[in-house]
Amino acid sequence: MPDIRKRSGTKGVVYQVRYEDKSSATGYSYKSFPLRKEAQAFIENLSTVKQLNRQIKSLDAAVDTWLNICESEGRDGRKPVSRAVIKLYTQRARIIKAYDWGKALQEITKPDVVAFRSWLLNQYSRDQSRKVLSSLHSVLLEMISRGHIGHDPAMGVRIQSETTPIEIPSQEEVRTILRAADALATSRHSQVREAWKRYRPMIYLAVASGMRPQEYVALPRRDVLSNGIRVSQAMDRSGKIGSPKSRAGHRTIDVGQEVIQMILDFTGDEGSPDNLVFGTRTGKPMQLVPFRASAWNPLMKEAGLMVPNADTSEAQPKYTPYALRHFFASSLLMKNCDIKYVQSQMGHARAGLTLDTYGHLISVKDDARSATTRGLVGELLSA
């Protein structure tokens, strides 16, 4: 029976697996891994390799099977993905299949996946490579669950995401944005005033909830609660409304009564609970591109938050609508809300994602705490 032994040497700690091997002179062979979970996965693979279902023999066939499962029945008990997501997955599948793997699905090892990662990074952007590698990992996990392979050779093979600095409006800038929304809603031009009956509560809601734009344009009346906003659906890339992309996207956000009342005043008493709060006159969802052109850009201009484009020097909004989501998260963190609460309100699948995006704000807050702590004795003496 195979076992795991922890070994320490000049190169650090490794986990050595001893397993039966009739081809060896001693009857045993050894294999070392940097992580215990990798050693354990190797042992599990040894016990299942003889029982594998080898009906799917190539990675190309595995990728096609995975795509079909995602589209027809959904992976791991989830709902089938949308057409827009399938389109993205299909593009990634083409990239995976374009690589010359040179061996059967069951023979692919971790070094093969590492070589594939190097090929990706030399052919595509870092962000695209990371997404393709993630899809490969998903393919292999599906093959494990269906008995075609015994372990995941992509385990531990990752591409770190690029940390693009986010721009967060200041409190004063957000006040200016809200005042601009108020001004547009009371414009002397009837068409502007009429349009901003809808846009004004949208902007206030974005500030108060941190909702993604694709979530608040898909908000149904039934999800406006007495003490907050429930997120049960969102708009996908194709402009259609369906479930949020992840389970974490389903959430209830604590929203102040003044914004809830603003939404209720706009919707009135008539209409079905399934009607969209911010739908068009025909009841269809507002699309994001027209929203930016007809609402967001005029709002930024009214607020005086336009900057020159680096390439054309033409004036453009200083922020995107997503900046209000960043403002919401930063406000919670600066008010000492714990990271798990911020994660739940933002709809992040992992607290690590929240930390990766907004962790720099926590360090700023920690600096303020440190200054307060160091000043305790000084305050006592001065008193």
mmCIF file of N, CA and C in Angstrom, residues 205 208-209 211 219 221-231 251-264 328 341 345:
data_model
loop_
_atom_site.group_PDB
_atom_site.id
_atom_site.type_symbol
_atom_site.label_atom_id
_atom_site.label_comp_id
_atom_site.label_asym_id
_atom_site.label_seq_id
_atom_site.Cartn_x
_atom_site.Cartn_y
_atom_site.Cartn_z
ATOM 1 N N LEU A 205 -28.846 54.342 -6.396
ATOM 2 C CA LEU A 205 -28.773 52.926 -6.022
ATOM 3 C C LEU A 205 -27.368 52.385 -6.228
ATOM 4 N N ALA A 208 -25.329 53.479 -3.307
ATOM 5 C CA ALA A 208 -25.770 52.931 -2.016
ATOM 6 C C ALA A 208 -25.645 51.420 -1.914
ATOM 7 N N SER A 209 -25.475 50.727 -3.050
ATOM 8 C CA SER A 209 -25.485 49.260 -3.015
ATOM 9 C C SER A 209 -24.233 48.600 -3.562
ATOM 10 N N MET A 211 -23.913 47.665 -6.501
ATOM 11 C CA MET A 211 -24.343 46.698 -7.509
ATOM 12 C C MET A 211 -23.593 46.909 -8.816
ATOM 13 N N LEU A 219 -32.815 44.677 -12.417
ATOM 14 C CA LEU A 219 -33.501 44.591 -11.127
ATOM 15 C C LEU A 219 -35.014 44.523 -11.299
ATOM 16 N N ARG A 221 -38.994 44.458 -9.752
ATOM 17 C CA ARG A 221 -39.672 45.128 -8.640
ATOM 18 C C ARG A 221 -39.738 44.249 -7.392
ATOM 19 N N ARG A 222 -39.866 42.925 -7.579
ATOM 20 C CA ARG A 222 -39.991 42.024 -6.429
ATOM 21 C C ARG A 222 -38.742 42.015 -5.562
ATOM 22 N N ASP A 223 -37.606 42.448 -6.114
ATOM 23 C CA ASP A 223 -36.356 42.408 -5.365
ATOM 24 C C ASP A 223 -36.048 43.715 -4.643
ATOM 25 N N VAL A 224 -36.973 44.670 -4.689
ATOM 26 C CA VAL A 224 -36.850 45.890 -3.883
ATOM 27 C C VAL A 224 -37.543 45.608 -2.560
ATOM 28 N N LEU A 225 -36.753 45.387 -1.515
ATOM 29 C CA LEU A 225 -37.288 44.996 -0.213
ATOM 30 C C LEU A 225 -37.419 46.212 0.698
ATOM 31 N N SER A 226 -38.040 46.005 1.821
ATOM 32 C CA SER A 226 -38.224 47.121 2.752
ATOM 33 C C SER A 226 -36.913 47.562 3.386
ATOM 34 N N ASN A 227 -35.943 46.635 3.467
ATOM 35 C CA ASN A 227 -34.679 46.970 4.134
ATOM 36 C C ASN A 227 -33.458 46.758 3.249
ATOM 37 N N GLY A 228 -33.656 46.607 1.947
ATOM 38 C CA GLY A 228 -32.507 46.406 1.082
ATOM 39 C C GLY A 228 -32.902 45.972 -0.317
ATOM 40 N N ILE A 229 -31.911 45.502 -1.044
ATOM 41 C CA ILE A 229 -32.091 45.063 -2.423
ATOM 42 C C ILE A 229 -31.610 43.622 -2.556
ATOM 43 N N ARG A 230 -32.469 42.773 -3.120
ATOM 44 C CA ARG A 230 -32.072 41.387 -3.391
ATOM 45 C C ARG A 230 -31.570 41.304 -4.833
ATOM 46 N N VAL A 231 -30.490 40.588 -5.034
ATOM 47 C CA VAL A 231 -29.956 40.371 -6.384
ATOM 48 C C VAL A 231 -30.244 38.929 -6.776
ATOM 49 N N ARG A 251 -27.597 37.543 -3.615
ATOM 50 C CA ARG A 251 -27.354 38.122 -2.303
ATOM 51 C C ARG A 251 -28.404 39.180 -1.993
ATOM 52 N N THR A 252 -28.431 39.605 -0.741
ATOM 53 C CA THR A 252 -29.270 40.731 -0.335
ATOM 54 C C THR A 252 -28.361 41.813 0.210
ATOM 55 N N ILE A 253 -28.489 43.012 -0.330
ATOM 56 C CA ILE A 253 -27.612 44.123 0.038
ATOM 57 C C ILE A 253 -28.358 45.070 0.964
ATOM 58 N N ASP A 254 -27.708 45.476 2.026
ATOM 59 C CA ASP A 254 -28.295 46.451 2.954
ATOM 60 C C ASP A 254 -28.265 47.835 2.308
ATOM 61 N N VAL A 255 -29.426 48.392 2.060
ATOM 62 C CA VAL A 255 -29.531 49.702 1.404
ATOM 63 C C VAL A 255 -30.398 50.620 2.262
ATOM 64 N N GLY A 256 -29.985 51.869 2.391
ATOM 65 C CA GLY A 256 -30.688 52.835 3.226
ATOM 66 C C GLY A 256 -32.105 53.126 2.745
ATOM 67 N N GLN A 257 -32.959 53.490 3.690
ATOM 68 C CA GLN A 257 -34.376 53.707 3.407
ATOM 69 C C GLN A 257 -34.605 54.842 2.424
ATOM 70 N N GLU A 258 -33.750 55.857 2.433
ATOM 71 C CA GLU A 258 -33.964 56.985 1.536
ATOM 72 C C GLU A 258 -33.854 56.570 0.066
ATOM 73 N N VAL A 259 -32.944 55.660 -0.225
ATOM 74 C CA VAL A 259 -32.798 55.186 -1.601
ATOM 75 C C VAL A 259 -33.924 54.216 -1.960
ATOM 76 N N ILE A 260 -34.302 53.350 -1.012
ATOM 77 C CA ILE A 260 -35.433 52.450 -1.247
ATOM 78 C C ILE A 260 -36.692 53.257 -1.570
ATOM 79 N N GLN A 261 -36.928 54.323 -0.803
ATOM 80 C CA GLN A 261 -38.114 55.150 -1.031
ATOM 81 C C GLN A 261 -38.038 55.870 -2.366
ATOM 82 N N MET A 262 -36.841 56.286 -2.761
ATOM 83 C CA MET A 262 -36.658 56.943 -4.056
ATOM 84 C C MET A 262 -37.057 56.003 -5.199
ATOM 85 N N ILE A 263 -36.676 54.720 -5.063
ATOM 86 C CA ILE A 263 -37.030 53.723 -6.074
ATOM 87 C C ILE A 263 -38.534 53.486 -6.086
ATOM 88 N N LEU A 264 -39.140 53.369 -4.899
ATOM 89 C CA LEU A 264 -40.584 53.127 -4.810
ATOM 90 C C LEU A 264 -41.379 54.307 -5.365
ATOM 91 N N PHE A 328 -18.378 52.121 -3.147
ATOM 92 C CA PHE A 328 -19.174 51.429 -2.126
ATOM 93 C C PHE A 328 -18.287 50.498 -1.295
ATOM 94 N N TYR A 341 -18.080 40.477 5.474
ATOM 95 C CA TYR A 341 -19.301 41.249 5.210
ATOM 96 C C TYR A 341 -19.179 41.975 3.871
ATOM 97 N N GLN A 345 -21.604 41.518 0.556
ATOM 98 C CA GLN A 345 -22.328 42.639 -0.033
ATOM 99 C C GLN A 345 -21.930 42.884 -1.493
#
